[in-house]
mmCIF file of C-alpha atoms in Angstrom:
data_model
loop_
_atom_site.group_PDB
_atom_site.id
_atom_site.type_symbol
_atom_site.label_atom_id
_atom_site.label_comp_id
_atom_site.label_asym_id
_atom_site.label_seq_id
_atom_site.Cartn_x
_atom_site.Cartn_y
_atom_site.Cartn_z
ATOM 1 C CA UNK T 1 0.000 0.000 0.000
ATOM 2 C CA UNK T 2 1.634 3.364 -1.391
ATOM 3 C CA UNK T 3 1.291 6.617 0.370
ATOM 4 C CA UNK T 4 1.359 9.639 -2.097
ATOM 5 C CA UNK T 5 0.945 13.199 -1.265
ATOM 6 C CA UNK T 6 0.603 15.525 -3.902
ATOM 7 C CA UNK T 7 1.092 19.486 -3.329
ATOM 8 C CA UNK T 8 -0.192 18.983 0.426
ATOM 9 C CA UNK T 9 -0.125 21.913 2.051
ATOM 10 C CA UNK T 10 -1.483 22.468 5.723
ATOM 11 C CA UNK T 11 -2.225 25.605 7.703
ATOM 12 C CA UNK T 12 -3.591 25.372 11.127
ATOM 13 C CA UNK T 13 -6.277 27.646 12.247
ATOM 14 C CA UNK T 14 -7.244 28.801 8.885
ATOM 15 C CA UNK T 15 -9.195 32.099 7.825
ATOM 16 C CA UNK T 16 -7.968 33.478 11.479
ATOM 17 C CA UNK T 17 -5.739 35.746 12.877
ATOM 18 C CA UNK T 18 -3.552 32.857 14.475
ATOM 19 C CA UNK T 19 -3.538 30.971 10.935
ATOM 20 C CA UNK T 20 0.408 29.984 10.467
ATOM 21 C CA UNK T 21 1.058 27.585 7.551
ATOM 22 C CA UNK T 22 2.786 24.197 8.895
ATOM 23 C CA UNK T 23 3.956 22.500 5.975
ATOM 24 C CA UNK T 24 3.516 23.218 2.044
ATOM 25 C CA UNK T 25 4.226 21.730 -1.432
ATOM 26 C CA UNK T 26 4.510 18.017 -0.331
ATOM 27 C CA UNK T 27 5.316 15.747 -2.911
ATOM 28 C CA UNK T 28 6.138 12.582 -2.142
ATOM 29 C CA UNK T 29 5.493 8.740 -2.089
ATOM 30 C CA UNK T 30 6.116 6.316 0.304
ATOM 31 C CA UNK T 31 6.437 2.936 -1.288
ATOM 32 C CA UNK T 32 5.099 0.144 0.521
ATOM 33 C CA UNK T 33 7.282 -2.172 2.744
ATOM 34 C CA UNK T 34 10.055 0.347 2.906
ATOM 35 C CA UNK T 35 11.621 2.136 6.443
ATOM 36 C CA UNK T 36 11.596 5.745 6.159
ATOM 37 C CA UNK T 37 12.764 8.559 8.611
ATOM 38 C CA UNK T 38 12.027 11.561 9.237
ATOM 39 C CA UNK T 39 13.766 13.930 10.403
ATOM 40 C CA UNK T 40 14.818 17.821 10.704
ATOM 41 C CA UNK T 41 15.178 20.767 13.128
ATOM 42 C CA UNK T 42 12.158 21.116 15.591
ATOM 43 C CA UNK T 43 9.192 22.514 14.000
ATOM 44 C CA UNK T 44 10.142 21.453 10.541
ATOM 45 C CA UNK T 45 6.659 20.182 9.603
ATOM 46 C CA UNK T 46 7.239 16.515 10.819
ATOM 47 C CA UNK T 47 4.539 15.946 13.439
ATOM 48 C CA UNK T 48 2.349 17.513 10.780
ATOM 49 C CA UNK T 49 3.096 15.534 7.651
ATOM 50 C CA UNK T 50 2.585 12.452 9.758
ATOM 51 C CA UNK T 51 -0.555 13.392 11.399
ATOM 52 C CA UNK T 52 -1.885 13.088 7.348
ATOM 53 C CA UNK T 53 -0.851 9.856 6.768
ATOM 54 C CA UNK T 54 -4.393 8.351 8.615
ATOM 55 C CA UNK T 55 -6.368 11.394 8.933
ATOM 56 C CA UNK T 56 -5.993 13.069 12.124
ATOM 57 C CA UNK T 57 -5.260 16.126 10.004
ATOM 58 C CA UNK T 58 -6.757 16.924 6.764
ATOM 59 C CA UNK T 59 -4.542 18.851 4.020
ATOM 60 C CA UNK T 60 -5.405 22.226 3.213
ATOM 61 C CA UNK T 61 -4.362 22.072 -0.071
ATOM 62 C CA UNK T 62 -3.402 19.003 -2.346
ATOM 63 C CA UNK T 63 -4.467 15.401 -1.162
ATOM 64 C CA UNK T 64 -3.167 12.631 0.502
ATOM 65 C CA UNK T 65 -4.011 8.780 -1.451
ATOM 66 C CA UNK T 66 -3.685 6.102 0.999
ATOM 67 C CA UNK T 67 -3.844 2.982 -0.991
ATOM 68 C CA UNK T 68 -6.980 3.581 -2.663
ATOM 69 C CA UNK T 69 -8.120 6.217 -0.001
ATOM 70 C CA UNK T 70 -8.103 9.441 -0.788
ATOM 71 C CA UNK T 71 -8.185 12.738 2.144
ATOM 72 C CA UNK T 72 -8.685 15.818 -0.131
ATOM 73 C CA UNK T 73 -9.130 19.739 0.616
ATOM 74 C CA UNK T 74 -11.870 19.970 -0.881
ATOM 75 C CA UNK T 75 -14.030 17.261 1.527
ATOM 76 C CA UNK T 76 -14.324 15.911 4.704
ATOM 77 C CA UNK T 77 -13.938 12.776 4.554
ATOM 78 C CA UNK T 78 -16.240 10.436 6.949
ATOM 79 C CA UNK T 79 -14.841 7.158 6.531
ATOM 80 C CA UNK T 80 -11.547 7.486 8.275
ATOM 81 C CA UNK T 81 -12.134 4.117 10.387
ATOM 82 C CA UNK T 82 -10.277 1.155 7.770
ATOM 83 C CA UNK T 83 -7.600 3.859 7.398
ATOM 84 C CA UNK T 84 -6.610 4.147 10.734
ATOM 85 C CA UNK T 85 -7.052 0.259 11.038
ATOM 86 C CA UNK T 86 -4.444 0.576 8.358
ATOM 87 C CA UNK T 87 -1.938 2.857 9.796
ATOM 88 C CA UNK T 88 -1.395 2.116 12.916
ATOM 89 C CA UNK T 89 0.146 5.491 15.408
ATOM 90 C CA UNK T 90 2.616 5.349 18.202
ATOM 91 C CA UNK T 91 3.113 8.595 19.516
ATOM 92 C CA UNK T 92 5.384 9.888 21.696
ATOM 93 C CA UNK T 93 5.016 8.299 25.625
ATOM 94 C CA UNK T 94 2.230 5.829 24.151
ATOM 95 C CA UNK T 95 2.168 3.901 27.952
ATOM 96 C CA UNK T 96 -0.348 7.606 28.857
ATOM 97 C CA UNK T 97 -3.159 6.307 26.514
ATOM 98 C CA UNK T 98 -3.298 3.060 28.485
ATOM 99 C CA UNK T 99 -6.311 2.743 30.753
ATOM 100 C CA UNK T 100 -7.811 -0.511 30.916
ATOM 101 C CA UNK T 101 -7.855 -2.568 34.021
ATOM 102 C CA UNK T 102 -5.812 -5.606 32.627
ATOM 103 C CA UNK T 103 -2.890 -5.479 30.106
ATOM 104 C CA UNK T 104 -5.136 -7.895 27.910
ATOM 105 C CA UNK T 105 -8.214 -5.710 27.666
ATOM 106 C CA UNK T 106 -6.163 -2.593 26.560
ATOM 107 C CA UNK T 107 -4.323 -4.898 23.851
ATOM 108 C CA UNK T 108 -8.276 -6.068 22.949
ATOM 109 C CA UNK T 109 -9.900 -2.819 23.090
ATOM 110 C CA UNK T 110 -8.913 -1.510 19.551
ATOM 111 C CA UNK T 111 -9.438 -4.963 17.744
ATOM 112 C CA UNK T 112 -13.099 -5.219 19.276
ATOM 113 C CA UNK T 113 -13.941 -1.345 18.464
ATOM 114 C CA UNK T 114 -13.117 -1.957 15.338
ATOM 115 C CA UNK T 115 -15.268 -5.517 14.903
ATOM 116 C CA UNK T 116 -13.632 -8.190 16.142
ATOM 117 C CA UNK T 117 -15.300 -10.737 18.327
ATOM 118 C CA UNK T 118 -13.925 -10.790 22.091
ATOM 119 C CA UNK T 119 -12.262 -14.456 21.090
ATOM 120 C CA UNK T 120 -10.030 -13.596 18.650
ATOM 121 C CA UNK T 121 -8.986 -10.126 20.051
ATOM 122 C CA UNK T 122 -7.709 -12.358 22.909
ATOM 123 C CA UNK T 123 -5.879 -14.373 20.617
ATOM 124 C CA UNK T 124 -4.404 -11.503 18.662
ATOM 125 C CA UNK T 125 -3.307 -9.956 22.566
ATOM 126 C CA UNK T 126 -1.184 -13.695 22.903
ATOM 127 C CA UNK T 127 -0.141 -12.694 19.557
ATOM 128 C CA UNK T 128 1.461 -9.504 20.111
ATOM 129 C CA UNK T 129 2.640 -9.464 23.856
ATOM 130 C CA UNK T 130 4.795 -12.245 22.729
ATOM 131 C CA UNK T 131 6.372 -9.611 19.530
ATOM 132 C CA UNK T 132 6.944 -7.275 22.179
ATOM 133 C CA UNK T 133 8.893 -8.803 24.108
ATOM 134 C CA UNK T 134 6.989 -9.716 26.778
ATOM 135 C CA UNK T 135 5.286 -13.102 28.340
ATOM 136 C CA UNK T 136 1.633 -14.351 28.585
ATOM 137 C CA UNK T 137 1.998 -13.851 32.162
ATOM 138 C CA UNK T 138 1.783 -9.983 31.043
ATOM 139 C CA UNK T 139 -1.916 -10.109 30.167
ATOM 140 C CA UNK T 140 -3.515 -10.521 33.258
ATOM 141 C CA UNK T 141 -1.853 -7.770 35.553
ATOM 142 C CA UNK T 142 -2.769 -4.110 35.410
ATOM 143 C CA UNK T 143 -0.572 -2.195 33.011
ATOM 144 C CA UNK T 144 -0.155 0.294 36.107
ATOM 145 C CA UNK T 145 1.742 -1.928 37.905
ATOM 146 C CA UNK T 146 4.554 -2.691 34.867
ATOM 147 C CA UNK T 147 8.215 -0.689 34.292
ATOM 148 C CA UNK T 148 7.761 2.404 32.163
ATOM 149 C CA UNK T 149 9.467 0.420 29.350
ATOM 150 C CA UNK T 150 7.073 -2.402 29.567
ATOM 151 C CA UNK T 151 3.753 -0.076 29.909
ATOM 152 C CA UNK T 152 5.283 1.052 26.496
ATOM 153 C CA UNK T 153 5.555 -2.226 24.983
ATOM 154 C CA UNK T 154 2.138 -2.868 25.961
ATOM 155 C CA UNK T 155 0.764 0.243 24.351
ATOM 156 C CA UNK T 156 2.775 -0.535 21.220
ATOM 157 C CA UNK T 157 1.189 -4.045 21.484
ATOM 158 C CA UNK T 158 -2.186 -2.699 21.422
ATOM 159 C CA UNK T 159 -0.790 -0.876 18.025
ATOM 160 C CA UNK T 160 0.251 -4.011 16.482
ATOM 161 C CA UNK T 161 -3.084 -6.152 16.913
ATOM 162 C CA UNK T 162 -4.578 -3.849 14.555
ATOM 163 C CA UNK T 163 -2.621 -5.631 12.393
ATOM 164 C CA UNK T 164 -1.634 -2.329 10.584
ATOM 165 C CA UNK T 165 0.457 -2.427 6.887
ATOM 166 C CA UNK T 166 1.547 0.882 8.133
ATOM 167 C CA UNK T 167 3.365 1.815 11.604
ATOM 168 C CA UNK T 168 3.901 5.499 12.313
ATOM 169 C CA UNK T 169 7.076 6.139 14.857
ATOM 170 C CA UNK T 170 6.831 9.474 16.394
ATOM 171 C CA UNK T 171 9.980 9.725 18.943
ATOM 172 C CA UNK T 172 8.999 6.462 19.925
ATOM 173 C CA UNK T 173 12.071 6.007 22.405
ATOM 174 C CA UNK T 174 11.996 9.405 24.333
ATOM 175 C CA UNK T 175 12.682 9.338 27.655
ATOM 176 C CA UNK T 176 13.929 5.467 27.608
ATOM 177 C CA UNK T 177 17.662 4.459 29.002
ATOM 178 C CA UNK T 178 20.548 3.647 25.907
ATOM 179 C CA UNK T 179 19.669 -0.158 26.434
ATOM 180 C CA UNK T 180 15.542 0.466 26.243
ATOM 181 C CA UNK T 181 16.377 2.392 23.140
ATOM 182 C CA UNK T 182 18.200 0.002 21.178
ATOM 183 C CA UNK T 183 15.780 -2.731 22.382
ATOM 184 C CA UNK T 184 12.806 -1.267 20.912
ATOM 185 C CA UNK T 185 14.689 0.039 17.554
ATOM 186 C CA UNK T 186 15.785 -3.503 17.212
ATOM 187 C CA UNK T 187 12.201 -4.921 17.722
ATOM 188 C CA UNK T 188 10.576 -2.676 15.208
ATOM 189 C CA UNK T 189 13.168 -3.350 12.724
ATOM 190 C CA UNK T 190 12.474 -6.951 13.677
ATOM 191 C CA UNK T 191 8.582 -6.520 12.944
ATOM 192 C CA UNK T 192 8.965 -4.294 9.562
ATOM 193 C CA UNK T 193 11.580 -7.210 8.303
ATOM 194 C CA UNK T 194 9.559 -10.184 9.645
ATOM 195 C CA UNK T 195 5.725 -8.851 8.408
ATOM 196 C CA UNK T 196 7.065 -6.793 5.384
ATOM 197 C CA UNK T 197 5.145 -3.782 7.603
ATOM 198 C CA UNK T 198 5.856 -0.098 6.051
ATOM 199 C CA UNK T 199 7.565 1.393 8.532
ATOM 200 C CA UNK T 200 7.832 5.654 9.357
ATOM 201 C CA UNK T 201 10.137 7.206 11.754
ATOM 202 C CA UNK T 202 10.113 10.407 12.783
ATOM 203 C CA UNK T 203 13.362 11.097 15.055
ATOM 204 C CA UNK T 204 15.839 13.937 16.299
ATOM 205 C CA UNK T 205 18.656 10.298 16.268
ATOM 206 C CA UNK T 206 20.771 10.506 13.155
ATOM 207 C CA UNK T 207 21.940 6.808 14.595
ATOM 208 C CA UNK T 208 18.669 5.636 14.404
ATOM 209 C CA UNK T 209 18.047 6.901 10.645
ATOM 210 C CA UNK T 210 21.016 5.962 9.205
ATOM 211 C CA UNK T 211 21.369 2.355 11.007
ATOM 212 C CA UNK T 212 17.349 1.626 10.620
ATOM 213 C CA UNK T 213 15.915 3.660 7.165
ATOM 214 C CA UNK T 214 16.553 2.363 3.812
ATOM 215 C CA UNK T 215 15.005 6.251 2.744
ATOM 216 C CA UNK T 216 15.304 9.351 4.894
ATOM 217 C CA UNK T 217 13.032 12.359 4.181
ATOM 218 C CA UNK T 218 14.688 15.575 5.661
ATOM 219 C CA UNK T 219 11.768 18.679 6.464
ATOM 220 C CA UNK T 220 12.853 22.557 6.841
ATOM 221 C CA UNK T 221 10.512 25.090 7.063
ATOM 222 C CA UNK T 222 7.589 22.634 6.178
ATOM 223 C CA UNK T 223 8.413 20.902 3.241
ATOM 224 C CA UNK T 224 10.770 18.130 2.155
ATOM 225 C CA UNK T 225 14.157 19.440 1.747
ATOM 226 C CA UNK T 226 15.905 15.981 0.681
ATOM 227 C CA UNK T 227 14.917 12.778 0.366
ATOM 228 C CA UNK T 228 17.259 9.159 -0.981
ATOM 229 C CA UNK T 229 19.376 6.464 0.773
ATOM 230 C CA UNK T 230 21.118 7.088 4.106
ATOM 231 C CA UNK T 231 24.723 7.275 2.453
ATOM 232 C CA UNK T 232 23.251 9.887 -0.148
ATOM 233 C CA UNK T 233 21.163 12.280 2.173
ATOM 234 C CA UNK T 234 24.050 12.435 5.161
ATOM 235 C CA UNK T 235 26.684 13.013 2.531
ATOM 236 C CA UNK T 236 25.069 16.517 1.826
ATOM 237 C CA UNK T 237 27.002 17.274 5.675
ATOM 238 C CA UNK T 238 26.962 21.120 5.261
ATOM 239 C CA UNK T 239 23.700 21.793 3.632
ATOM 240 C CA UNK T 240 22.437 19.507 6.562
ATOM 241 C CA UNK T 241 24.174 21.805 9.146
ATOM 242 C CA UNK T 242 22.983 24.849 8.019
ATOM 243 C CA UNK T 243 19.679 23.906 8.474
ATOM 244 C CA UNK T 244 20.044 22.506 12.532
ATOM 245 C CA UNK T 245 20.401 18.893 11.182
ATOM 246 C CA UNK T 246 23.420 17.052 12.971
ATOM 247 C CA UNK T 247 25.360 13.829 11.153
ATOM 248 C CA UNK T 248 25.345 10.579 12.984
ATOM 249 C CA UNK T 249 28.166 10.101 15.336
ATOM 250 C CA UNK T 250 29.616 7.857 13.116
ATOM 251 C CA UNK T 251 29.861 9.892 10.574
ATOM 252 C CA UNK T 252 31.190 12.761 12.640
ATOM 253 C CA UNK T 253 34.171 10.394 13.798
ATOM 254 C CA UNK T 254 34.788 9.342 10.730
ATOM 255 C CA UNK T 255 35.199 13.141 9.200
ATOM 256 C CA UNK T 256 37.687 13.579 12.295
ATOM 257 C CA UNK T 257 39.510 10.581 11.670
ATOM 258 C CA UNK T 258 39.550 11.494 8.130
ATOM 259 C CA UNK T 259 41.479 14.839 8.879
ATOM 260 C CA UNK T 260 43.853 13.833 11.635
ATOM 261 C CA UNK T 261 44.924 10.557 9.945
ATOM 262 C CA UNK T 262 44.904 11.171 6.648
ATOM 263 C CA UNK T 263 42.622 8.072 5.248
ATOM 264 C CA UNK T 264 39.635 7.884 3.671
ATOM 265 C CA UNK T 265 36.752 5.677 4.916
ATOM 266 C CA UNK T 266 34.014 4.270 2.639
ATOM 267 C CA UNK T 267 30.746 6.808 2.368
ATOM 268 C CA UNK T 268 28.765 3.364 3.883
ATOM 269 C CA UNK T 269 30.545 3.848 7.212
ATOM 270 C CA UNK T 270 27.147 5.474 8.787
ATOM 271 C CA UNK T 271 27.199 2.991 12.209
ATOM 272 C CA UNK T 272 29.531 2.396 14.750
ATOM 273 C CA UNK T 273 29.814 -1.125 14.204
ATOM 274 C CA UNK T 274 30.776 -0.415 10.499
ATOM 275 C CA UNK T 275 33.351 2.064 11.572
ATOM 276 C CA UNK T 276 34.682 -0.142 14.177
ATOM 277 C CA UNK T 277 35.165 -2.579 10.904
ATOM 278 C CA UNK T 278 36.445 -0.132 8.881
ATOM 279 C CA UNK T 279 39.124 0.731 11.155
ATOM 280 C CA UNK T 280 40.001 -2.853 12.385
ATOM 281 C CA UNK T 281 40.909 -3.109 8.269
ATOM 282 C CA UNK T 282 42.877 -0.484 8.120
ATOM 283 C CA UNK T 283 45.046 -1.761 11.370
ATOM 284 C CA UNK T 284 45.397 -5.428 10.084
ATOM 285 C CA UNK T 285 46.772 -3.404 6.344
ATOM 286 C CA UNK T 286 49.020 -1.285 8.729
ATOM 287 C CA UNK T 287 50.615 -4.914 10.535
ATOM 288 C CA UNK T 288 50.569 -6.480 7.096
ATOM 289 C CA UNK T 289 53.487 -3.514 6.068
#
């Protein structure tokens, strides 16, 4: 399922004094069963471009075709429900949304709001606490009760038994340790590779683009500024810059080691386990001498 905008444009509070325009002239397409990122300096547009990708915001200008659903200016549409089955959302701190007594009846609540009998939203809840990362055991205590990190899986669990073709990432890591961080990364990585899911992450970690995305989109000033591969888009390093958009910390080693040791490192060195390889090459040439 592709996701094309066309000339989306988006202005909040419209026809008012307060009306500020939050993105404009979007063209893209996201093909399905790709990762993308998203990133760019705060208020770039990002929150808002992905707030249009199941309907919690409706463009302005231009339209937004979700597979064969279309969100247009120029009506409202009604029928948002099998979109948003479609694209599933994690926003930021998703754990604050839970409210259900047990872990398993916040996992079933979506499923059976959107049709499913009681039965098999249980099944889909054994399902999914197990692709989280978490037991059975899970589903019968309160989510209250559970680690910030595993409240989060929980919520994200409730995402995935929507069984979405899309999954939104906004910031989904903030305010977890290093160790939580990678942990979750990994898992979603896991999920878009294992179920061939679409996957869309908006994040301030250049790490995280360039060792998860197979495309990043970069926003300034509300539209899409670049777009390719991870080697392409981070070797534009001082076009990035000037707009507030940092290289990963791979990359910024790499430029150092560049400069002080005169050698030159292969453009695909964007994680730290490829520089680490890239340097343990150049120390087994230097013993070879």
């Amino acid at each position: 399922m592709d996701i094309i905008f066309q000339k989306v444009e988006h202005r909040y509070q419209r026809n008012t004094p307060f009306e500020r325009l939050a993105i404009y002239d979007v063209d893209i397409c996201l093909k399905s069963g790709h990762y993308y990122a998203v990133i760019g300096h705060t208020g770039s547009g990002k929150s808002t471009f992905i707030q249009h990708l199941n309907g919690l915001l409706q463009p302005t200008n231009g339209e937004v075709r979700v597979g064969e659903q279309v969100i247009s200016s120029h009506k409202k549409e009604k029928k948002l429900k099998p979109l948003r089955k479609k694209v599933g959302v994690v926003f930021q701190f998703p754990e604050h949304q839970l409210f259900e007594e047990t872990v398993e009846k916040d996992i079933c609540f979506g499923p059976v709001n959107f049709g499913v009998t009681e039965e098999q939203a249980k099944r889909k809840a054994r399902d999914v606490i197990q692709l989280v990362g978490l037991s059975e055991e899970f589903l019968g205590k309160s989510p209250f009760e559970l680690s910030g990190g595993q409240m989060r899986r929980v919520a994200i669990a409730g995402v995935l038994a929507m069984e979405p073709e899309v999954l939104v990432l906004d910031e989904p890591t903030a305010g977890l340790d290093p160790r939580g961080q990678r942990e979750l990364m990994d898992m979603f990585y896991e999920l878009h590779k294992a179920k061939g899911l679409t996957v869309i992450l908006v994040t301030h970690n250049m790490d995280d683009a360039a060792r998860y995305a197979d495309q990043v989109i970069v926003m300034h000033k509300g539209t899409v500024f670049l777009q390719g591969e991870p080697t392409e888009v981070f070797s534009h390093a001082s076009e990035l810059e000037g707009i507030g958009v940092s290289l990963p910390l791979s990359l910024q080693y790499k430029k150092l080691l560049e400069e002080t040791c005169g050698v030159l490192l292969p453009e695909s060195t964007l994680t730290a386990e490829k520089l680490t390889y890239e340097l343990l090459q150049l120390i087994r040439k230097g013993e070879k001498r």
